[in-house]
Amino acid sequence: MNLLRALDVSVQGKIINKLMRLQKEFDLTYLFITHDLSLMRNVATRIAIMYLGKIAEIASA
């Protein structure tokens, strides 16, 4: 379930920005599971595409 999906776009942005600040501060790694590739293009360094429950492709964001 994509928990950010139901939120207003401005709220989504605030949450993502907070997560990215924490990631830099504490050298964290996140795993996002989403259908929103446009969001992940701006957040991720690598993206994996799954098909039928298996990773079909991995690419740089």
Short mmCIF file of C-alpha atoms in Angstrom, two decimals:
data_model
loop_
_atom_site.label_atom_id
_atom_site.label_comp_id
_atom_site.label_asym_id
_atom_site.label_seq_id
_atom_site.Cartn_x
_atom_site.Cartn_y
_atom_site.Cartn_z
CA MET A 1 0.00 0.00 0.00
CA ASN A 2 1.39 3.37 -0.99
CA LEU A 3 0.84 5.44 2.16
CA LEU A 4 1.72 8.75 0.49
CA ARG A 5 -0.82 8.28 -2.30
CA ALA A 6 -3.83 9.51 -0.32
CA LEU A 7 -2.05 12.66 0.86
CA ASP A 8 -2.15 16.14 -0.66
CA VAL A 9 0.80 16.75 -3.00
CA SER A 10 2.24 19.47 -0.74
CA VAL A 11 2.08 17.13 2.27
CA GLN A 12 3.73 14.36 0.22
CA GLY A 13 6.53 16.76 -0.63
CA LYS A 14 7.06 17.73 3.00
CA ILE A 15 7.26 14.08 4.07
CA ILE A 16 9.65 13.15 1.25
CA ASN A 17 11.85 16.18 2.01
CA LYS A 18 11.99 15.20 5.70
CA LEU A 19 12.91 11.61 4.79
CA MET A 20 15.66 12.84 2.48
CA ARG A 21 17.09 15.16 5.16
CA LEU A 22 17.14 12.24 7.62
CA GLN A 23 18.74 10.03 4.97
CA LYS A 24 21.62 12.48 4.49
CA GLU A 25 22.04 13.16 8.20
CA PHE A 26 22.11 9.52 9.30
CA ASP A 27 23.29 7.84 6.06
CA LEU A 28 20.05 5.86 5.79
CA THR A 29 18.82 3.57 3.03
CA TYR A 30 15.12 3.47 2.17
CA LEU A 31 13.06 0.97 0.25
CA PHE A 32 10.02 2.61 -1.35
CA ILE A 33 7.34 0.44 -2.89
CA THR A 34 5.20 2.56 -5.16
CA HIS A 35 3.50 2.88 -8.52
CA ASP A 36 4.47 6.57 -8.70
CA LEU A 37 7.63 6.46 -10.82
CA SER A 38 7.66 10.24 -11.31
CA LEU A 39 8.05 10.68 -7.54
CA MET A 40 10.79 8.06 -7.32
CA ARG A 41 12.67 9.55 -10.26
CA ASN A 42 13.28 12.62 -8.10
CA VAL A 43 14.08 10.72 -4.89
CA ALA A 44 15.82 7.45 -5.73
CA THR A 45 19.34 6.71 -6.87
CA ARG A 46 18.33 3.28 -8.21
CA ILE A 47 14.95 1.90 -9.26
CA ALA A 48 13.94 -1.75 -9.57
CA ILE A 49 10.92 -2.72 -11.67
CA MET A 50 9.06 -5.83 -10.56
CA TYR A 51 6.92 -8.11 -12.69
CA LEU A 52 4.98 -11.06 -11.30
CA GLY A 53 6.72 -10.70 -7.94
CA LYS A 54 10.27 -10.77 -9.30
CA ILE A 55 12.71 -7.99 -10.15
CA ALA A 56 12.65 -7.61 -13.92
CA GLU A 57 14.89 -4.56 -14.30
CA ILE A 58 17.20 -2.33 -12.25
CA ALA A 59 18.30 1.09 -13.43
CA SER A 60 19.79 4.33 -12.17
CA ALA A 61 17.16 6.95 -11.42
#
